[in-house]
Tab-separated table of C-alpha atoms in Angstrom:
chain	number	residue	atom	x	y	z
A	1	UNK	CA	-26.798	0.435	-9.483
A	2	UNK	CA	-23.460	-0.374	-10.769
A	3	UNK	CA	-20.316	0.952	-8.737
A	4	UNK	CA	-18.521	3.745	-10.635
A	5	UNK	CA	-15.467	3.325	-12.590
A	6	UNK	CA	-12.239	4.932	-11.184
A	7	UNK	CA	-10.978	7.379	-13.525
A	8	UNK	CA	-7.345	8.653	-13.670
A	9	UNK	CA	-6.920	11.017	-16.322
A	10	UNK	CA	-7.289	8.494	-19.299
A	11	UNK	CA	-6.854	5.452	-17.200
A	12	UNK	CA	-9.789	3.826	-16.364
A	13	UNK	CA	-10.502	1.298	-14.206
A	14	UNK	CA	-13.929	-0.518	-14.252
A	15	UNK	CA	-13.843	-1.647	-10.430
A	16	UNK	CA	-12.747	0.933	-8.176
A	17	UNK	CA	-10.712	-1.132	-5.854
A	18	UNK	CA	-7.011	-0.399	-5.654
A	19	UNK	CA	-4.571	-3.353	-4.021
A	20	UNK	CA	-2.457	-2.114	-1.512
A	21	UNK	CA	1.187	-2.609	-1.936
A	22	UNK	CA	2.454	-5.220	0.383
A	23	UNK	CA	6.318	-5.697	0.732
A	24	UNK	CA	8.506	-7.665	1.201
A	25	UNK	CA	7.060	-9.784	-1.916
A	26	UNK	CA	3.555	-10.004	-0.734
A	27	UNK	CA	2.357	-8.575	-3.640
A	28	UNK	CA	4.503	-9.079	-7.061
A	29	UNK	CA	3.232	-9.773	-10.665
A	30	UNK	CA	0.977	-12.551	-9.851
A	31	UNK	CA	-1.250	-10.617	-7.453
A	32	UNK	CA	-1.249	-7.471	-9.213
A	33	UNK	CA	-1.852	-8.940	-12.689
A	34	UNK	CA	-4.726	-10.772	-11.409
A	35	UNK	CA	-6.292	-7.786	-9.965
A	36	UNK	CA	-5.631	-5.704	-12.897
A	37	UNK	CA	-7.086	-8.219	-14.996
A	38	UNK	CA	-10.406	-8.284	-12.948
A	39	UNK	CA	-10.895	-4.579	-13.126
A	40	UNK	CA	-8.869	-3.146	-10.476
A	41	UNK	CA	-5.799	-1.559	-10.098
A	42	UNK	CA	-3.025	-4.418	-9.170
A	43	UNK	CA	0.106	-2.999	-7.242
A	44	UNK	CA	3.572	-4.584	-7.123
A	45	UNK	CA	5.701	-3.576	-3.681
A	46	UNK	CA	8.710	-2.212	-4.989
A	47	UNK	CA	10.532	-2.789	-1.485
A	48	UNK	CA	13.705	-4.975	-1.322
A	49	UNK	CA	12.898	-7.060	-4.095
A	50	UNK	CA	16.429	-8.293	-5.167
A	51	UNK	CA	16.925	-10.374	-1.961
A	52	UNK	CA	16.479	-13.665	-3.871
A	53	UNK	CA	18.931	-12.150	-6.654
A	54	UNK	CA	22.556	-14.084	-6.652
A	55	UNK	CA	24.292	-10.955	-6.441
A	56	UNK	CA	22.307	-9.224	-3.592
A	57	UNK	CA	24.869	-8.656	-0.975
A	58	UNK	CA	27.750	-7.506	-3.501
A	59	UNK	CA	25.178	-5.614	-5.799
A	60	UNK	CA	22.549	-4.429	-3.248
A	61	UNK	CA	21.096	-1.492	-5.738
A	62	UNK	CA	21.451	-3.295	-9.090
A	63	UNK	CA	19.741	-6.665	-7.681
A	64	UNK	CA	16.740	-4.917	-6.279
A	65	UNK	CA	16.418	-2.912	-9.684
A	66	UNK	CA	16.557	-5.714	-11.653
A	67	UNK	CA	14.323	-7.696	-9.918
A	68	UNK	CA	11.853	-5.059	-10.022
A	69	UNK	CA	11.797	-4.606	-13.742
A	70	UNK	CA	11.521	-8.329	-13.776
A	71	UNK	CA	8.489	-8.078	-11.606
A	72	UNK	CA	6.812	-5.266	-13.990
A	73	UNK	CA	7.578	-6.965	-17.366
A	74	UNK	CA	5.753	-10.477	-15.916
A	75	UNK	CA	2.793	-8.297	-14.827
A	76	UNK	CA	2.671	-6.704	-18.068
A	77	UNK	CA	2.971	-10.312	-19.598
A	78	UNK	CA	0.109	-11.655	-17.518
A	79	UNK	CA	-2.340	-8.320	-17.878
A	80	UNK	CA	-1.613	-6.639	-21.093
A	81	UNK	CA	-4.445	-3.977	-20.794
A	82	UNK	CA	-4.644	-3.955	-17.022
A	83	UNK	CA	-3.916	-0.789	-14.760
A	84	UNK	CA	-0.751	-1.613	-12.622
A	85	UNK	CA	1.056	0.348	-9.989
A	86	UNK	CA	4.160	0.071	-8.070
A	87	UNK	CA	4.363	1.154	-4.165
A	88	UNK	CA	7.565	2.294	-2.860
A	89	UNK	CA	8.374	3.769	0.685
A	90	UNK	CA	9.884	7.259	0.548
A	91	UNK	CA	12.254	6.047	3.604
A	92	UNK	CA	13.869	3.852	1.196
A	93	UNK	CA	17.618	4.481	0.356
A	94	UNK	CA	18.204	5.040	-3.455
A	95	UNK	CA	14.659	5.900	-3.786
A	96	UNK	CA	15.195	7.912	-6.923
A	97	UNK	CA	16.846	5.258	-8.601
A	98	UNK	CA	14.417	2.477	-8.050
A	99	UNK	CA	11.370	4.641	-8.766
A	100	UNK	CA	13.191	5.571	-12.099
A	101	UNK	CA	13.473	1.994	-12.871
A	102	UNK	CA	9.657	1.573	-12.733
A	103	UNK	CA	9.193	4.775	-14.584
A	104	UNK	CA	11.430	3.463	-16.977
A	105	UNK	CA	9.520	0.209	-17.506
A	106	UNK	CA	6.352	1.697	-17.994
A	107	UNK	CA	4.479	1.392	-14.740
A	108	UNK	CA	1.093	2.987	-14.949
A	109	UNK	CA	1.162	4.467	-11.537
A	110	UNK	CA	3.604	5.361	-8.794
A	111	UNK	CA	2.205	5.091	-5.312
A	112	UNK	CA	4.402	6.439	-2.721
A	113	UNK	CA	4.096	6.765	1.141
A	114	UNK	CA	6.203	6.600	4.482
A	115	UNK	CA	7.065	9.937	4.453
A	116	UNK	CA	6.376	12.851	1.793
A	117	UNK	CA	7.445	12.006	-1.971
A	118	UNK	CA	8.391	15.792	-2.413
A	119	UNK	CA	10.574	15.065	-5.462
A	120	UNK	CA	8.018	12.315	-7.328
A	121	UNK	CA	7.006	14.726	-9.942
A	122	UNK	CA	10.787	14.948	-11.286
A	123	UNK	CA	11.203	11.127	-11.304
A	124	UNK	CA	8.056	10.896	-13.687
A	125	UNK	CA	8.818	14.020	-15.837
A	126	UNK	CA	8.174	13.148	-19.678
A	127	UNK	CA	6.976	10.030	-18.977
A	128	UNK	CA	3.131	8.918	-18.832
A	129	UNK	CA	3.433	7.525	-15.372
A	130	UNK	CA	0.865	8.834	-12.890
A	131	UNK	CA	1.767	9.834	-9.288
A	132	UNK	CA	-0.089	8.783	-6.267
A	133	UNK	CA	1.194	9.825	-3.070
A	134	UNK	CA	-0.092	8.213	0.353
A	135	UNK	CA	-1.183	10.820	3.227
A	136	UNK	CA	-2.687	10.182	6.516
A	137	UNK	CA	-4.257	13.786	6.838
A	138	UNK	CA	-5.559	16.883	4.932
A	139	UNK	CA	-2.722	18.597	6.291
A	140	UNK	CA	-0.082	16.505	4.751
A	141	UNK	CA	-2.212	16.562	1.629
A	142	UNK	CA	-2.142	20.291	1.507
A	143	UNK	CA	1.366	20.447	2.398
A	144	UNK	CA	2.787	18.145	-0.413
A	145	UNK	CA	0.321	19.580	-3.062
A	146	UNK	CA	1.615	23.185	-2.202
A	147	UNK	CA	5.185	22.030	-2.600
A	148	UNK	CA	4.588	20.206	-5.933
A	149	UNK	CA	2.759	23.202	-7.326
A	150	UNK	CA	5.699	25.379	-6.417
A	151	UNK	CA	8.357	23.517	-7.446
A	152	UNK	CA	7.383	21.661	-10.395
A	153	UNK	CA	4.005	23.111	-11.672
A	154	UNK	CA	2.323	19.706	-11.270
A	155	UNK	CA	-0.404	17.980	-8.535
A	156	UNK	CA	-1.463	14.480	-8.024
A	157	UNK	CA	-3.040	12.233	-10.173
A	158	UNK	CA	-4.503	10.341	-7.537
A	159	UNK	CA	-4.151	10.847	-3.615
A	160	UNK	CA	-4.589	7.798	-1.533
A	161	UNK	CA	-5.555	8.351	2.449
A	162	UNK	CA	-4.351	5.897	4.402
A	163	UNK	CA	-6.277	5.728	8.070
A	164	UNK	CA	-5.245	4.586	11.309
A	165	UNK	CA	-6.744	0.951	10.619
A	166	UNK	CA	-4.318	-0.271	7.678
A	167	UNK	CA	-1.347	-2.618	8.130
A	168	UNK	CA	2.411	-2.352	7.764
A	169	UNK	CA	3.973	1.078	8.988
A	170	UNK	CA	1.458	3.660	9.627
A	171	UNK	CA	1.573	7.870	9.629
A	172	UNK	CA	0.052	8.637	13.053
A	173	UNK	CA	1.346	8.445	16.558
A	174	UNK	CA	2.062	5.222	18.279
A	175	UNK	CA	0.006	6.877	21.287
A	176	UNK	CA	-2.901	7.770	19.418
A	177	UNK	CA	-3.177	4.570	17.791
A	178	UNK	CA	-3.425	2.769	20.926
A	179	UNK	CA	-5.758	5.313	22.304
A	180	UNK	CA	-7.876	5.078	19.109
A	181	UNK	CA	-7.816	8.950	19.171
A	182	UNK	CA	-7.582	9.413	15.411
A	183	UNK	CA	-10.177	10.756	13.121
A	184	UNK	CA	-12.379	8.101	11.233
A	185	UNK	CA	-11.421	7.591	7.784
A	186	UNK	CA	-14.733	8.895	6.096
A	187	UNK	CA	-13.506	12.090	7.706
A	188	UNK	CA	-9.805	11.885	6.713
A	189	UNK	CA	-11.310	11.449	3.078
A	190	UNK	CA	-13.436	14.414	3.364
A	191	UNK	CA	-10.313	16.573	4.843
A	192	UNK	CA	-8.232	15.643	1.655
A	193	UNK	CA	-11.176	16.398	-1.009
A	194	UNK	CA	-11.453	19.727	0.323
A	195	UNK	CA	-7.785	20.382	0.612
A	196	UNK	CA	-7.216	19.394	-2.945
A	197	UNK	CA	-10.265	21.341	-4.441
A	198	UNK	CA	-8.148	24.512	-5.512
A	199	UNK	CA	-5.638	22.197	-7.133
A	200	UNK	CA	-8.277	20.719	-9.071
A	201	UNK	CA	-9.862	24.046	-10.340
A	202	UNK	CA	-6.120	25.230	-11.020
A	203	UNK	CA	-4.783	22.101	-13.164
A	204	UNK	CA	-8.573	21.516	-14.607
A	205	UNK	CA	-8.243	17.928	-13.598
A	206	UNK	CA	-9.968	15.471	-11.106
A	207	UNK	CA	-7.813	13.983	-8.344
A	208	UNK	CA	-9.550	10.823	-7.241
A	209	UNK	CA	-9.171	10.179	-3.575
A	210	UNK	CA	-8.627	6.921	-2.629
A	211	UNK	CA	-9.640	5.675	0.794
A	212	UNK	CA	-7.351	2.879	2.562
A	213	UNK	CA	-7.082	1.002	5.931
A	214	UNK	CA	-9.575	-1.099	7.498
A	215	UNK	CA	-11.827	-1.587	4.301
A	216	UNK	CA	-12.828	-5.110	4.548
A	217	UNK	CA	-16.646	-5.638	3.073
A	218	UNK	CA	-18.538	-4.118	0.662
A	219	UNK	CA	-20.631	-2.180	2.463
A	220	UNK	CA	-17.220	-0.688	3.550
A	221	UNK	CA	-16.705	0.645	0.036
A	222	UNK	CA	-20.005	1.914	-0.362
A	223	UNK	CA	-19.561	3.962	2.757
A	224	UNK	CA	-16.539	5.714	1.613
A	225	UNK	CA	-17.906	6.100	-1.936
A	226	UNK	CA	-20.563	7.920	0.090
A	227	UNK	CA	-17.834	9.922	1.772
A	228	UNK	CA	-16.732	11.254	-1.848
A	229	UNK	CA	-14.195	8.832	-2.358
A	230	UNK	CA	-13.399	7.726	-5.881
A	231	UNK	CA	-12.715	4.128	-4.735
A	232	UNK	CA	-10.761	2.392	-2.052
A	233	UNK	CA	-7.440	0.502	-1.400
A	234	UNK	CA	-7.612	-2.887	0.201
A	235	UNK	CA	-4.648	-5.117	1.320
A	236	UNK	CA	-5.241	-7.571	3.983
A	237	UNK	CA	-8.319	-9.170	1.964
A	238	UNK	CA	-6.160	-9.925	-0.848
A	239	UNK	CA	-3.166	-11.586	1.123
A	240	UNK	CA	-5.991	-14.686	1.134
A	241	UNK	CA	-6.226	-15.193	-2.254
A	242	UNK	CA	-4.832	-17.882	-4.174
A	243	UNK	CA	-2.829	-15.257	-6.389
A	244	UNK	CA	-0.986	-13.744	-3.443
A	245	UNK	CA	2.525	-14.158	-3.762
A	246	UNK	CA	3.404	-15.045	-0.495
A	247	UNK	CA	4.282	-18.370	0.961
A	248	UNK	CA	1.027	-20.477	2.404
A	249	UNK	CA	2.046	-20.322	5.655
A	250	UNK	CA	2.069	-16.641	5.614
A	251	UNK	CA	-1.756	-16.703	4.239
A	252	UNK	CA	-2.310	-19.324	7.132
A	253	UNK	CA	-1.104	-16.813	9.672
A	254	UNK	CA	-3.924	-14.567	8.492
A	255	UNK	CA	-6.393	-17.389	8.666
A	256	UNK	CA	-5.149	-18.422	12.253
A	257	UNK	CA	-4.830	-14.631	13.850
A	258	UNK	CA	-7.365	-13.751	16.414
A	259	UNK	CA	-7.957	-10.207	17.394
A	260	UNK	CA	-6.086	-10.051	20.486
A	261	UNK	CA	-2.968	-11.175	18.301
A	262	UNK	CA	-2.837	-7.755	16.442
A	263	UNK	CA	-0.663	-5.256	18.496
A	264	UNK	CA	1.227	-1.604	17.236
A	265	UNK	CA	4.656	-1.807	17.421
A	266	UNK	CA	7.557	0.363	17.003
A	267	UNK	CA	9.623	-0.371	13.588
A	268	UNK	CA	13.036	0.084	13.168
A	269	UNK	CA	12.449	2.308	10.593
A	270	UNK	CA	10.948	4.982	13.681
A	271	UNK	CA	7.198	4.632	12.419
A	272	UNK	CA	4.585	2.599	14.282
A	273	UNK	CA	3.091	-0.536	12.634
A	274	UNK	CA	0.519	-3.097	13.012
A	275	UNK	CA	1.564	-6.593	12.838
A	276	UNK	CA	0.837	-10.034	14.527
A	277	UNK	CA	2.486	-10.247	17.956
A	278	UNK	CA	4.138	-13.898	17.442
A	279	UNK	CA	6.839	-15.537	18.784
A	280	UNK	CA	9.798	-12.941	16.825
A	281	UNK	CA	7.493	-9.922	18.177
A	282	UNK	CA	7.969	-11.121	21.736
A	283	UNK	CA	11.692	-12.155	21.953
A	284	UNK	CA	12.703	-8.920	20.092
A	285	UNK	CA	10.680	-6.866	22.561
A	286	UNK	CA	12.552	-8.639	25.426
A	287	UNK	CA	16.002	-8.827	23.672
A	288	UNK	CA	17.619	-6.667	20.816
A	289	UNK	CA	18.397	-8.799	17.788
A	290	UNK	CA	22.127	-8.434	16.947
A	291	UNK	CA	22.399	-7.059	13.795
A	292	UNK	CA	25.752	-8.507	11.897
A	293	UNK	CA	25.160	-6.956	8.314
A	294	UNK	CA	23.294	-4.089	7.164
A	295	UNK	CA	22.590	-2.893	3.650
A	296	UNK	CA	21.376	0.384	4.844
A	297	UNK	CA	17.812	-0.172	2.821
A	298	UNK	CA	16.012	2.042	4.995
A	299	UNK	CA	16.754	5.972	6.187
A	300	UNK	CA	16.619	6.435	9.613
A	301	UNK	CA	17.566	2.722	10.309
A	302	UNK	CA	20.383	2.487	12.895
A	303	UNK	CA	21.807	-1.362	13.190
A	304	UNK	CA	23.485	-0.244	16.636
A	305	UNK	CA	20.201	0.552	18.114
A	306	UNK	CA	17.584	-1.261	16.064
A	307	UNK	CA	15.763	-4.044	17.856
A	308	UNK	CA	15.979	-6.270	14.612
A	309	UNK	CA	16.610	-6.331	10.992
A	310	UNK	CA	13.339	-5.140	9.167
A	311	UNK	CA	14.580	-6.177	6.245
A	312	UNK	CA	15.361	-10.130	7.191
A	313	UNK	CA	12.082	-10.313	9.284
A	314	UNK	CA	10.077	-9.553	6.388
A	315	UNK	CA	11.897	-12.019	4.004
A	316	UNK	CA	11.476	-14.576	6.644
A	317	UNK	CA	7.905	-14.293	7.286
A	318	UNK	CA	7.065	-13.934	3.064
A	319	UNK	CA	9.094	-17.114	2.706
A	320	UNK	CA	6.747	-19.056	5.258
A	321	UNK	CA	8.865	-18.625	8.816
A	322	UNK	CA	5.853	-16.547	10.094
A	323	UNK	CA	6.725	-17.410	13.734
A	324	UNK	CA	10.413	-16.144	13.460
A	325	UNK	CA	9.221	-13.164	10.791
A	326	UNK	CA	7.611	-9.856	11.094
A	327	UNK	CA	3.935	-10.421	9.920
A	328	UNK	CA	2.266	-7.007	8.811
A	329	UNK	CA	-1.548	-6.988	8.993
A	330	UNK	CA	-4.656	-4.538	8.983
A	331	UNK	CA	-6.848	-4.112	11.915
A	332	UNK	CA	-9.061	-6.852	10.523
A	333	UNK	CA	-6.997	-9.420	9.524
A	334	UNK	CA	-8.849	-11.955	12.123
A	335	UNK	CA	-11.964	-11.624	9.984
A	336	UNK	CA	-10.103	-13.514	7.128
A	337	UNK	CA	-12.105	-16.845	7.060
A	338	UNK	CA	-10.777	-18.073	4.098
A	339	UNK	CA	-8.403	-18.729	0.512
A	340	UNK	CA	-10.357	-17.252	-2.693
A	341	UNK	CA	-9.556	-16.167	-6.092
A	342	UNK	CA	-8.687	-12.714	-6.718
A	343	UNK	CA	-11.809	-12.582	-9.251
A	344	UNK	CA	-14.305	-14.274	-6.672
A	345	UNK	CA	-13.347	-11.672	-3.992
A	346	UNK	CA	-13.742	-8.901	-6.132
A	347	UNK	CA	-16.667	-9.804	-7.592
A	348	UNK	CA	-18.330	-10.539	-3.933
A	349	UNK	CA	-17.038	-7.165	-2.901
A	350	UNK	CA	-18.943	-5.611	-5.738
A	351	UNK	CA	-22.304	-7.428	-4.984
A	352	UNK	CA	-21.888	-6.704	-1.628
A	353	UNK	CA	-21.402	-2.821	-2.363
A	354	UNK	CA	-23.995	-2.720	-4.921
A	355	UNK	CA	-26.564	-4.184	-2.878
A	356	UNK	CA	-26.023	-1.378	-0.511
A	357	UNK	CA	-26.924	1.042	-2.825
A	358	UNK	CA	-30.094	-0.683	-4.001
A	359	UNK	CA	-33.196	2.059	-3.798
A	360	UNK	CA	-30.773	4.626	-3.253
A	361	UNK	CA	-30.733	8.055	-5.843
A	362	UNK	CA	-28.131	7.676	-8.371
A	363	UNK	CA	-26.484	10.952	-6.937
A	364	UNK	CA	-25.309	9.162	-3.942
A	365	UNK	CA	-22.403	8.404	-6.098
A	366	UNK	CA	-21.801	11.491	-8.012
C-alpha cells in the first residue's frame, strides 16, 4: 500500500513528509528544494539569514530580509513545481516584517512556532500563502484556533504537533522533559485532531495534522499515520544528507554523537532546548559569556543575564565550529550513521513505512 499524499487545500505533496526548519542556516534553499523535488515539503529556516551579508551589523533587518528573499528565490528556481515552506520563530523581533517578505516572495506555507503566532492570519491576507502553526498540546491548538476564528474569521491550513523528542527549542517545561513526564506524540496528535474538529466543520475544510519530534524511521511514520496524522515532520534525519546546507563538520557532529551527549538546556530565549553537550555548553554553563554586541534578534533575551549570545553560537556551529557553537539535535541524533542523498533517504523511509502497512486494511490510512 502506498503512503497517502499530503493535501493542504490545493497543494498536494506526493510524500507526506515535511522537512523541519533548522536555523541558523542549516535548512536553506539547497536542502528545501531537494526535499520538495523528492515529493515532500521543503522548509527554509527564516531565522537570521543575513549574518553573512556585508551590512548585517549596520542594517540588521534589511540584511535578514534580503537574505531570506534570496534563499526563497534560489529554492524556487531549483524546485519550480515543489512545495516550499519557510519557518519563523514567533519570538523573533521584526517578526511581521520578515514573515511579510516571505509572503511577498510567494512562499507556499509559513510555519511558525516558539510561541503562538496570534497575528499570522493578518500577515498572509490577500495572498495564497498557507499558514501552519506549531503547537505542543491540544490546549494550545484550541486557544490559537479560537483566537484566529474570533479575530480573523480564519483557521489554520495545517497544524504541526511538536512532541517532547524534537530538537531545538521545545514547548514543554524543562523539568517535565528531564523527567519524561510529557504525553507521547501519538496522544498529542489525537488531542489536536480532536480540538480541531469544530473548526474543520465550521470552515468546511480539512486541516492536516503533522506529527513532529522523534520521527526517525518508516515505522515511526506509519505509527503516526495510524494515530490519525496526515503526515510527519522530520529534521534530524535531513541534517545527515548531502544537500543539507550546514558545514560538513556540523553533519559529522551528528555522526559522532552518542546518546549521553544529548542534553536538555535552558536557552537564552527563556525556553528549554535539546542540544549536544559540547565544550561550548560546558564552558558557558560554568561561566557566563560576555556579550559585547546585541542585535536584539529575539524577544526576551537579555544580554546582561544571558549565558551566551544564541545567534552567534548557532552561526559558529553552522559554519563548522561545532566545539565552540550551539548544536541543536533531536533525541535520536545518536542513531544517525551515514550521510546520504535526500532522495535516497526519502525513498528508504517510504519503503519502510509501506512495508509496515502490507497486509493491513486500507481503512487504516483513511
